mmCIF file of C-alpha atoms in Angstrom:
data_model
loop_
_atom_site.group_PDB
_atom_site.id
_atom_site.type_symbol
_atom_site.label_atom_id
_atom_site.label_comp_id
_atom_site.label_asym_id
_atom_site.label_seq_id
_atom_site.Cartn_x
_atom_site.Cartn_y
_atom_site.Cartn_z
ATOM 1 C CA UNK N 1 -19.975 29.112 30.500
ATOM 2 C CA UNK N 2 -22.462 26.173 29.721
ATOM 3 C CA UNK N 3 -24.023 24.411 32.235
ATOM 4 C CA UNK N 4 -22.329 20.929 32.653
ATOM 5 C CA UNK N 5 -23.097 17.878 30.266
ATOM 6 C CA UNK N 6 -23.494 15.988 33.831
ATOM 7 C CA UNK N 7 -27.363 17.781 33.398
ATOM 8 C CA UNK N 8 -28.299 15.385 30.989
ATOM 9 C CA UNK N 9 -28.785 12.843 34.366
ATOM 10 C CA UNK N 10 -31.937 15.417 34.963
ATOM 11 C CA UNK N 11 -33.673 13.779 31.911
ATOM 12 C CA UNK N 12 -36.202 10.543 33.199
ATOM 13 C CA UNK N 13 -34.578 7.448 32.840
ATOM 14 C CA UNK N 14 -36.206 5.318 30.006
ATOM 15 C CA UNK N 15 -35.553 1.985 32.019
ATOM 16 C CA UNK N 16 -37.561 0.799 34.470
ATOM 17 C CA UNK N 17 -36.154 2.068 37.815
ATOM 18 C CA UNK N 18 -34.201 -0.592 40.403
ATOM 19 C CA UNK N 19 -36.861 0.786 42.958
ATOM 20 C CA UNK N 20 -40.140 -0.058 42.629
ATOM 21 C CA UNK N 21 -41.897 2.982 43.016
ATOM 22 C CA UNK N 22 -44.128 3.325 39.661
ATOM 23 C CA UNK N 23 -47.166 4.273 41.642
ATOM 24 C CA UNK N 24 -45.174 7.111 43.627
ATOM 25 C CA UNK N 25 -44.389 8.447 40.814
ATOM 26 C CA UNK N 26 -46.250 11.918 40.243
ATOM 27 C CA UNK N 27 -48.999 11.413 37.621
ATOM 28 C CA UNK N 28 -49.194 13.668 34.865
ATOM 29 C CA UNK N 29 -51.814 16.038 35.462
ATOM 30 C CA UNK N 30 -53.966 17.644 32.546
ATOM 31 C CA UNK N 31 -51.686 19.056 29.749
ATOM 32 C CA UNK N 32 -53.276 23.163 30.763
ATOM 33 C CA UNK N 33 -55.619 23.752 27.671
ATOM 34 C CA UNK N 34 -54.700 26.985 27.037
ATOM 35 C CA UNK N 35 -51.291 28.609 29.280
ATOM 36 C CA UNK N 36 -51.929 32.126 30.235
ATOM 37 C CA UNK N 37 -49.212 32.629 32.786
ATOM 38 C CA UNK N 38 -46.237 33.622 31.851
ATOM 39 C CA UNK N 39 -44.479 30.730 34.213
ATOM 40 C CA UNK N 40 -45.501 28.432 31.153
ATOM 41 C CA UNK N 41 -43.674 29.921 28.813
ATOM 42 C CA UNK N 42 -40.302 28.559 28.883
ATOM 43 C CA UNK N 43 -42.240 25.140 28.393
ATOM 44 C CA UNK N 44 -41.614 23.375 25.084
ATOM 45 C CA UNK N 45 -43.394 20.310 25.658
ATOM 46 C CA UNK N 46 -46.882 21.414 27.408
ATOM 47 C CA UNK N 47 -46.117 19.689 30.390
ATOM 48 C CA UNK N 48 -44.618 21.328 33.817
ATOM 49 C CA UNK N 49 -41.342 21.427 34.556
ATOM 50 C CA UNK N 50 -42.077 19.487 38.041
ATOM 51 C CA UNK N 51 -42.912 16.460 36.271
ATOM 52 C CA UNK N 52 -39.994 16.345 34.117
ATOM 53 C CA UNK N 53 -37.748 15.769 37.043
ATOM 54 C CA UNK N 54 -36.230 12.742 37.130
ATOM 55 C CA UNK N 55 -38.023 9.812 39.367
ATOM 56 C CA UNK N 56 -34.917 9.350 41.164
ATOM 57 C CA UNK N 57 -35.652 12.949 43.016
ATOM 58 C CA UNK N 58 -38.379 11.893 44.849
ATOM 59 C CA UNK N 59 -38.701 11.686 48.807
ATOM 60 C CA UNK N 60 -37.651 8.346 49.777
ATOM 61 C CA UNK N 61 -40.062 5.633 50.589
ATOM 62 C CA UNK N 62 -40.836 4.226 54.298
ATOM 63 C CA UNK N 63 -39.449 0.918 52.770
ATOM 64 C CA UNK N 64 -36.518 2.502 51.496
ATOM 65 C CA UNK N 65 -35.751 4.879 54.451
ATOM 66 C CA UNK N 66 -35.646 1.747 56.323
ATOM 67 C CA UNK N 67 -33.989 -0.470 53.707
ATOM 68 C CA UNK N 68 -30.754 2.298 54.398
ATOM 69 C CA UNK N 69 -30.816 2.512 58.210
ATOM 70 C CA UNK N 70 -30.193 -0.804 57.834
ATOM 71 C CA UNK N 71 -27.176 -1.132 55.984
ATOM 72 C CA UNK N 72 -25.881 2.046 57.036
ATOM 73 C CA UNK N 73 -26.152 0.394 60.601
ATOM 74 C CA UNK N 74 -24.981 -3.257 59.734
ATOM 75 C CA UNK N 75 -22.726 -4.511 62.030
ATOM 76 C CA UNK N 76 -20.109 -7.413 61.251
ATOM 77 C CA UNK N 77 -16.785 -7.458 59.182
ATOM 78 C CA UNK N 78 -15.601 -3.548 58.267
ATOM 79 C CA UNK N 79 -13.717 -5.502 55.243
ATOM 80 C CA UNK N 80 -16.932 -6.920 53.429
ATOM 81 C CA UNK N 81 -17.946 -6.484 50.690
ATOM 82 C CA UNK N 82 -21.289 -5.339 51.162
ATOM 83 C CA UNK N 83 -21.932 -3.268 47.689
ATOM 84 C CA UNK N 84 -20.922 -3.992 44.017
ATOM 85 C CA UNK N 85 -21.446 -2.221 40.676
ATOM 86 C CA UNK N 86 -19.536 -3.651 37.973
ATOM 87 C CA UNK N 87 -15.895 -3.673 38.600
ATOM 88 C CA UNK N 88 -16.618 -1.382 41.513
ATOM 89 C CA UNK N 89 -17.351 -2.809 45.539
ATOM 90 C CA UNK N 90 -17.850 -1.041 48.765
ATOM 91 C CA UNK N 91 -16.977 -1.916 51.765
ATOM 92 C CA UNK N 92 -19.012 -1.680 54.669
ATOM 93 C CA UNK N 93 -16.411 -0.013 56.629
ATOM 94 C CA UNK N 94 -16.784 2.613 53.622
ATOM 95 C CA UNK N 95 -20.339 2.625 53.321
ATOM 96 C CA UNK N 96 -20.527 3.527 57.251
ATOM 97 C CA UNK N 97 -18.796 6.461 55.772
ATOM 98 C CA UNK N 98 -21.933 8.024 54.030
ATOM 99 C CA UNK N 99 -23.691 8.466 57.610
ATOM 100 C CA UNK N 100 -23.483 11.973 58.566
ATOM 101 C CA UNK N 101 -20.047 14.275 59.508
ATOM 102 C CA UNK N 102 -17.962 11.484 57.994
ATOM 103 C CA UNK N 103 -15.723 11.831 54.890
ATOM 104 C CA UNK N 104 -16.084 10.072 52.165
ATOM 105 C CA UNK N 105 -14.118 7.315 50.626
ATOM 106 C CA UNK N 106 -13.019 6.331 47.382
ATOM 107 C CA UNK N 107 -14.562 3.389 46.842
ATOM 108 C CA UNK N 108 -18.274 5.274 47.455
ATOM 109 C CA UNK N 109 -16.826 8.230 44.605
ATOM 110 C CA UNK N 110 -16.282 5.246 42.220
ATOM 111 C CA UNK N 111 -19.396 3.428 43.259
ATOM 112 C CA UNK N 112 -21.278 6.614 42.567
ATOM 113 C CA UNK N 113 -19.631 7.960 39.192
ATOM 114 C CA UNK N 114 -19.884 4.488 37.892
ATOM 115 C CA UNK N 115 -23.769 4.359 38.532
ATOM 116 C CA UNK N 116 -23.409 8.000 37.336
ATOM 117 C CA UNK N 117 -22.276 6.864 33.849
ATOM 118 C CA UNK N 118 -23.888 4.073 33.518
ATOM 119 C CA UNK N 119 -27.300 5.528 34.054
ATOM 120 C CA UNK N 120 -26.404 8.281 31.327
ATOM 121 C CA UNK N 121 -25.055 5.307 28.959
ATOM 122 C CA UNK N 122 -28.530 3.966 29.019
ATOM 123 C CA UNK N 123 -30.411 7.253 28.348
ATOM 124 C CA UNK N 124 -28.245 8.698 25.744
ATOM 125 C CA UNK N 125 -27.509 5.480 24.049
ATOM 126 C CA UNK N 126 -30.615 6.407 21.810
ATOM 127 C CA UNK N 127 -29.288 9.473 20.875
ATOM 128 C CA UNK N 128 -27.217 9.709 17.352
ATOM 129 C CA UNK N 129 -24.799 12.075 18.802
ATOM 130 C CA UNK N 130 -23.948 9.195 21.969
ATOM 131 C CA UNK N 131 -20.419 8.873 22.420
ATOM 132 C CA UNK N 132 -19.323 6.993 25.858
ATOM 133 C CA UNK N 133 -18.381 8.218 28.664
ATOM 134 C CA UNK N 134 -15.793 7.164 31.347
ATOM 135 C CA UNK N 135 -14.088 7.585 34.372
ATOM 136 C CA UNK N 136 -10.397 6.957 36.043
ATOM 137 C CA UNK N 137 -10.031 5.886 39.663
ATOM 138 C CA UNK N 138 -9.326 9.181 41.896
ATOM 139 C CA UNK N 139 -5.754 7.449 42.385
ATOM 140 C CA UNK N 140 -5.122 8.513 39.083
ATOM 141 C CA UNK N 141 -3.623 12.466 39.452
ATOM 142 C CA UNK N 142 -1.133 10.865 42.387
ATOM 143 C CA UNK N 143 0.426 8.403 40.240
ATOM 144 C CA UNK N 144 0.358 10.727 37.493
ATOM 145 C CA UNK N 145 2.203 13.355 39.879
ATOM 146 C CA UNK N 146 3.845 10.958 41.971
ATOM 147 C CA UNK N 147 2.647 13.277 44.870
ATOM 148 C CA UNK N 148 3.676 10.625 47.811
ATOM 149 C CA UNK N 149 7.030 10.545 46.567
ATOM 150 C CA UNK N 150 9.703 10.496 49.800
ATOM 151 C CA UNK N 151 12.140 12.023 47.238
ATOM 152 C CA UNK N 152 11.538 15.752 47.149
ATOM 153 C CA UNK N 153 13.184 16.282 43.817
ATOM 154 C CA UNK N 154 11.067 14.098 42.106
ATOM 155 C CA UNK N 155 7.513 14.359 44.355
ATOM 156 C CA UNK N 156 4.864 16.608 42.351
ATOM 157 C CA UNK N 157 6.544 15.729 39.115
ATOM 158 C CA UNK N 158 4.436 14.636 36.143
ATOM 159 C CA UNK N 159 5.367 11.488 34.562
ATOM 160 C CA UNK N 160 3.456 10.438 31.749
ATOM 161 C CA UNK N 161 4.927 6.536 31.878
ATOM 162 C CA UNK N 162 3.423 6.562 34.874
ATOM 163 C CA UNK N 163 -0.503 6.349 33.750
ATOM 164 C CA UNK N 164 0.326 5.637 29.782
ATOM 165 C CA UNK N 165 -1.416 2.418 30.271
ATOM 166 C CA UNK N 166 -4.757 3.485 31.858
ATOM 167 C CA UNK N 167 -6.030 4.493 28.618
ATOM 168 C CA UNK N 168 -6.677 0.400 28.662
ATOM 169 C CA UNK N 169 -9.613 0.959 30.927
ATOM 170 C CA UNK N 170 -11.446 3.467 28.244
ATOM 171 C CA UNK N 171 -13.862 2.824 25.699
ATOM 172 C CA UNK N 172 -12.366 1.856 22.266
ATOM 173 C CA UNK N 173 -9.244 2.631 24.553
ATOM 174 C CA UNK N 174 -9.239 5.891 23.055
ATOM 175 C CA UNK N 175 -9.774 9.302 25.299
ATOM 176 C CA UNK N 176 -10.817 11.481 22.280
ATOM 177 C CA UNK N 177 -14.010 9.414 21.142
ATOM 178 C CA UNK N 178 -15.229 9.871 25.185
ATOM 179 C CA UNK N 179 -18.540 12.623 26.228
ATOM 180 C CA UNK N 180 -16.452 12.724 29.479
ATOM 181 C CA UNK N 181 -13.946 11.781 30.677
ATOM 182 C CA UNK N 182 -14.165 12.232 35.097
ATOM 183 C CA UNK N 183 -11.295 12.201 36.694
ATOM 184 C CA UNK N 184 -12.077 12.940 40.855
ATOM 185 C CA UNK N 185 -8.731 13.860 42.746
ATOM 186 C CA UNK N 186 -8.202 13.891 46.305
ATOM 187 C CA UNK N 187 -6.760 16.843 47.534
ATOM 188 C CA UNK N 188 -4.660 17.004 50.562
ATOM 189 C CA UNK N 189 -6.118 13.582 51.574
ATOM 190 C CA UNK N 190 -8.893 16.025 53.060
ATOM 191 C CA UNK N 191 -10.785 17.053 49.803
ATOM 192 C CA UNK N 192 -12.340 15.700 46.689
ATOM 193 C CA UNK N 193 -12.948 17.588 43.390
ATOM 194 C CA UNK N 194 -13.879 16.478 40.497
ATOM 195 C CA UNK N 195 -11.810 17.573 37.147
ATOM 196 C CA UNK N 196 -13.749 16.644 33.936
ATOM 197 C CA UNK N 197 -12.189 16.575 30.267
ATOM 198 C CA UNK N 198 -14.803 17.277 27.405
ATOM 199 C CA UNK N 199 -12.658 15.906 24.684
ATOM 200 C CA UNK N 200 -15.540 17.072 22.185
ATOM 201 C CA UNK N 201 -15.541 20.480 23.187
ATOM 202 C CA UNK N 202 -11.479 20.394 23.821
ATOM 203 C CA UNK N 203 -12.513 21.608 27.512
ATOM 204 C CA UNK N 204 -11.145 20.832 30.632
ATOM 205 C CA UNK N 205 -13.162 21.740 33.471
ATOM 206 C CA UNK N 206 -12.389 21.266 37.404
ATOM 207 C CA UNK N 207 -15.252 21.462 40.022
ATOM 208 C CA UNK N 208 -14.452 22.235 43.092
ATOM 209 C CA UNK N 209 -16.897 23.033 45.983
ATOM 210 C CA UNK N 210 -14.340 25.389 47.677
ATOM 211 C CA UNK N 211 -13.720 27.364 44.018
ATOM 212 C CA UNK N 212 -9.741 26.853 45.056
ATOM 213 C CA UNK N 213 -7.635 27.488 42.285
ATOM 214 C CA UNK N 214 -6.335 24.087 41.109
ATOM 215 C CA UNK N 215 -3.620 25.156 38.531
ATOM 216 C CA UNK N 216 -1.018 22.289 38.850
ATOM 217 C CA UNK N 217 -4.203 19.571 38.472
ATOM 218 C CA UNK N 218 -5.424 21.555 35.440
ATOM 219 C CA UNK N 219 -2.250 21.819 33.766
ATOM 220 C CA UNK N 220 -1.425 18.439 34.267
ATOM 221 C CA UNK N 221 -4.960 16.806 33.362
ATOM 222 C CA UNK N 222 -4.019 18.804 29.751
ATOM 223 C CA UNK N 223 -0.850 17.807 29.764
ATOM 224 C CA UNK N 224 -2.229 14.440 29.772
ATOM 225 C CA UNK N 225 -4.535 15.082 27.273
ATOM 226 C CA UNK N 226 -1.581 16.318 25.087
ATOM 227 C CA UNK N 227 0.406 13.210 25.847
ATOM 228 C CA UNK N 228 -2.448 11.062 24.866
ATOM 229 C CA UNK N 229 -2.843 12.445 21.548
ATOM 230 C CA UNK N 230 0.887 12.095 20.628
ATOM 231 C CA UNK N 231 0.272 8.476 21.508
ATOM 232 C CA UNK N 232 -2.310 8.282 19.482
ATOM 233 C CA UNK N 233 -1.057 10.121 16.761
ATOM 234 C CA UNK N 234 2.756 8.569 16.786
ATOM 235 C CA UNK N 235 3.319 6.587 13.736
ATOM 236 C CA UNK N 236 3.584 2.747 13.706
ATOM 237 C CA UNK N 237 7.018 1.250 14.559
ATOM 238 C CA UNK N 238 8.496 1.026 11.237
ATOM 239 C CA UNK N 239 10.285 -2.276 10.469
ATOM 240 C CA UNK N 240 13.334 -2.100 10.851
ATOM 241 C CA UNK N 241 15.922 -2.086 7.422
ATOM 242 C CA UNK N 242 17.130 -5.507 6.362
ATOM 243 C CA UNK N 243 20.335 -6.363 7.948
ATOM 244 C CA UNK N 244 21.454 -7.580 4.586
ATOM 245 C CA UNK N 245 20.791 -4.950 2.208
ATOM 246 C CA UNK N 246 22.034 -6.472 -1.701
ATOM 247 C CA UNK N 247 24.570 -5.320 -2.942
ATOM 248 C CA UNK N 248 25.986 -4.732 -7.062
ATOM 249 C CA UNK W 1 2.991 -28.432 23.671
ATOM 250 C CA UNK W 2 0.177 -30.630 26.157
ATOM 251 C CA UNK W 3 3.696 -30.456 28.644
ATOM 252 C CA UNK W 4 3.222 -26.861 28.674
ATOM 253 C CA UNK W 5 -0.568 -26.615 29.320
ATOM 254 C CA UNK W 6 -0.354 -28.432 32.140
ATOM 255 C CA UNK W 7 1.927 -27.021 33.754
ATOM 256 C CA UNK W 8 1.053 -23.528 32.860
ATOM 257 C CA UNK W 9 -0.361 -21.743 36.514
ATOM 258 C CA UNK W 10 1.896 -24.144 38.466
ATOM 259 C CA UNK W 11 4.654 -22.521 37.054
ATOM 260 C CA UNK W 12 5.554 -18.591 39.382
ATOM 261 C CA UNK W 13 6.033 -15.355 38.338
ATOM 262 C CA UNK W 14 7.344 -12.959 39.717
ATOM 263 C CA UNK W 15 4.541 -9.496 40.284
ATOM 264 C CA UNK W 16 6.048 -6.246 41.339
ATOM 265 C CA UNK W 17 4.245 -3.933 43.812
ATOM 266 C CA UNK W 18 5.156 -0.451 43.564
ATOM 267 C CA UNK W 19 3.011 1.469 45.980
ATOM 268 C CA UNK W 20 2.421 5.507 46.076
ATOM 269 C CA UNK W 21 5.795 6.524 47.126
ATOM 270 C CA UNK W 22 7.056 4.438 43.995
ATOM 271 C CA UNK W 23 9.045 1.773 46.213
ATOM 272 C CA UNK W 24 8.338 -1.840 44.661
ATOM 273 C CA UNK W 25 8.197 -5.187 46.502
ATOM 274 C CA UNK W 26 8.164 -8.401 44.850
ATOM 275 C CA UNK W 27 6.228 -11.322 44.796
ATOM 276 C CA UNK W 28 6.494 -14.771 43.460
ATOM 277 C CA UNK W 29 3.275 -16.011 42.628
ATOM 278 C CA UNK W 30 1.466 -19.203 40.606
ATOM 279 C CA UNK W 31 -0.279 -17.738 38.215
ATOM 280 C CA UNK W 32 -3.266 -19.421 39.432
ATOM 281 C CA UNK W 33 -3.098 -18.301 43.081
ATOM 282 C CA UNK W 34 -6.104 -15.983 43.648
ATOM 283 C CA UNK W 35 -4.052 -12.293 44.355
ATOM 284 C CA UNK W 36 -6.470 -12.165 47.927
ATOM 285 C CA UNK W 37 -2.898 -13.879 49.000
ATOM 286 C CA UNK W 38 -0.908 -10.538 47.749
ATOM 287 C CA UNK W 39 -2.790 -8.181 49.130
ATOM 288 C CA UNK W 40 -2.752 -10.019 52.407
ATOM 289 C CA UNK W 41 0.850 -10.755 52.481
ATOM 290 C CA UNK W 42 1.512 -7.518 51.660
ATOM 291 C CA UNK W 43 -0.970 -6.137 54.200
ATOM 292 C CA UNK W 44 0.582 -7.983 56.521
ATOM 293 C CA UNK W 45 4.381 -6.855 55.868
ATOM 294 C CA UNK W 46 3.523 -3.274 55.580
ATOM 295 C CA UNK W 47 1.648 -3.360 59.273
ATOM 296 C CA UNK W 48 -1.984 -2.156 57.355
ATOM 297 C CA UNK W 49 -5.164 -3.138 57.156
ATOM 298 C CA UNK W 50 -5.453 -4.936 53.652
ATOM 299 C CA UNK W 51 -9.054 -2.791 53.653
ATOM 300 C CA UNK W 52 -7.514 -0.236 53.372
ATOM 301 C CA UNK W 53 -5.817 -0.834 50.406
ATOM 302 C CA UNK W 54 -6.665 -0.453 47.313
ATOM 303 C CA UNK W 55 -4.177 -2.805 44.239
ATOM 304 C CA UNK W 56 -4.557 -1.638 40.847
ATOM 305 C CA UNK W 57 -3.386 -2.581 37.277
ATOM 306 C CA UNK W 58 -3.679 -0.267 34.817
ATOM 307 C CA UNK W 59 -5.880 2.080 36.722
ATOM 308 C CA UNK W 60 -8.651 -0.655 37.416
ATOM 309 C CA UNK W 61 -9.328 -1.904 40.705
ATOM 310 C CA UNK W 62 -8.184 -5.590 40.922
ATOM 311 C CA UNK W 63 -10.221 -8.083 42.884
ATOM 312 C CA UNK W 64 -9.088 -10.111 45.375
ATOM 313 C CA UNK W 65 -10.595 -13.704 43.447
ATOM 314 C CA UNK W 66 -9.190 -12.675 40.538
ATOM 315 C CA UNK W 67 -5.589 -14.789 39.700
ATOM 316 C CA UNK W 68 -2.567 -13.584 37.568
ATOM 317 C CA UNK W 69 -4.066 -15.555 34.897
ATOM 318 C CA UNK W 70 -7.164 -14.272 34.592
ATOM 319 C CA UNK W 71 -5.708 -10.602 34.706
ATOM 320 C CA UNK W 72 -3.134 -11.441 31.807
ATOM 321 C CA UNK W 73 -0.323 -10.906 34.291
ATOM 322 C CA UNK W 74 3.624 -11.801 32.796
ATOM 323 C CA UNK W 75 6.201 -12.366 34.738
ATOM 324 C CA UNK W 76 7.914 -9.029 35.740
ATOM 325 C CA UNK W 77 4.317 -6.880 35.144
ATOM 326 C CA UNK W 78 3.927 -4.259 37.761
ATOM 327 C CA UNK W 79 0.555 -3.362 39.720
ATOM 328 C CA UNK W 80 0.058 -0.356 41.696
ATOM 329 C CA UNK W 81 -1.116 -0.298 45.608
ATOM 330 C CA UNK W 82 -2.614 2.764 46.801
ATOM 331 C CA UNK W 83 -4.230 3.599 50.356
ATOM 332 C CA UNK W 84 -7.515 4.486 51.047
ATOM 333 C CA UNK W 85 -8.826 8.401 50.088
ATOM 334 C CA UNK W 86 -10.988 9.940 52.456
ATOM 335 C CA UNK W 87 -11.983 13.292 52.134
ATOM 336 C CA UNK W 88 -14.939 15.522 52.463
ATOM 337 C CA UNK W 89 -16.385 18.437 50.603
#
């Protein structure tokens, strides 16, 4: 199995980074005039592998640390709106939530795929191969299953109608021109995995910390998939025959 | 024509709410009211917090400034309400 495509957020970002930490930054020693060691080998570019991690895994400032304490321990309305990220906001009754032994809530999943994406939009914009990337809200797998349904004949059953407008939210509104599509479920309103469609590589891929089995999820997520290309691929609405067709 | 601009966003519509168990409530709305007074109203008759709410249309979040007119909503159009996801690893 490949490694993910979500490695590519390893590279260094080729904007200038929202913190201002250029001079943290570790400098680039000496490029090693000639590597002996074998621990150079797998090195294409001359330089070691610590300094192409990405800036963003660095120990946090003093600045920083303290810059989080703070708005981890803001007090005033839980309902504010104390983050925002395009059409994403958190509140800061769900930022509170990132402190430790809480769970986390949607709206910092969404907050954190969307930076996610958009930081790989701006480093693989350059490349010729760049196709977009995107992301539905985690709500997306209960409409699409109708899991909170009261009715048990129709709870857990997938309905297509349900989601066939989402695809309004994609790039070029069209799933199969995506890198990714991420799609992060909540399971059990306890649990959040992450299920990922690769519509290049016709892959569907679930991620799950625990490594449970998630068969309906997958076979629904393709299912989807499936449904989306018969949308895609129905023909146009014909017009319909004149009502008046001549006669002899 | 000029009648109909002006009073286009005076005139209601009528938005339907279906939430995650797929029962819909209704609302009449102008659609320049900003939908802050849905999710309250709604908030309010379902005995929630409206935090803890979360109203989408078409899978995108809607904000609570934003008005039917600036989200293209018709009469009769349908937006979803889901609660609040928590979970952990």
């Amino acid at each position: 199995m490949p490694a993910p495509d979500l490695s590519e957020y390893e590279q260094p970002e080729s904007t200038p980074s929202a913190t201002p930490a250029p001079s943290t930054r570790p400098s680039l020693p000496p490029t090693p005039a000639a590597p002996t060691s074998t621990t150079n080998r797998r090195q294409t570019t001359g330089l070691p592998r610590t300094n192409q991690r990405s800036p963003l895994h660095r120990p946090l400032l003093h600045a920083e640390t303290l810059h989080i304490q703070t708005a981890l321990n803001s007090s005033g309305d839980l309902a504010d709106e104390v983050l925002r990220f395009g059409p994403d906001s958190v509140s800061r009754e769900s930022l509170h939530t990132l402190k430790p032994g809480n769970w986390l809530t949607d709206e910092i999943l969404h907050s954190y795929i969307g930076r996610l994406l958009h930081r790989h939009s701006l480093q693989a914009a350059l490349l010729t191969t760049y196709r977009p990337s995107a992301y539905f809200k985690s709500f997306f797998m209960l409409t699409l299953l109708q899991e909170f349904s009261p009715d048990p004949r129709r709870n857990n059953i997938y309905n297509y109608a349900r989601v066939s407008r989402w695809h309004k939210r994609l790039p070029n509104e069209d799933l199969f021109q995506l890198q990714h599509l991420l799609i992060p479920i909540n399971v059990n309103r306890s649990h959040w995995i992450l299920t990922v469609i690769y519509p290049q590589d016709l892959r569907i891929q679930v991620y799950d910390p625990y490594h449970t089995p998630q068969p309906g999820y997958l076979h629904a997520t393709f299912r989807f998939v499936q449904d989306e290309y018969f949308r895609l691929t129905a023909p146009a609405t014909t017009q319909p025959p004149p009502m008046d067709p001549p006669t002899q | 024509m000029s009648d109909e601009a002006k009073t286009e966003g005076a005139e209601p519509i009528t938005i339907r709410v279906r939430d995650q168990t797929g029962e819909e409530t209704f609302f009449k709305i102008k659609k320049s009211t900003k939908m802050q007074k849905v999710f309250d109203t709604y908030a309010q008759r379902k005995g929630v917090q409206a935090s803890s709410l979360r109203f989408l249309l078409d899978g995108e979040r809607i904000e609570p400034n934003q008005t039917p007119k600036m989200l293209e909503l018709d009469d009769q159009d349908q937006i979803d309400c889901m609660l609040e996801q928590t979970g952990g690893c």
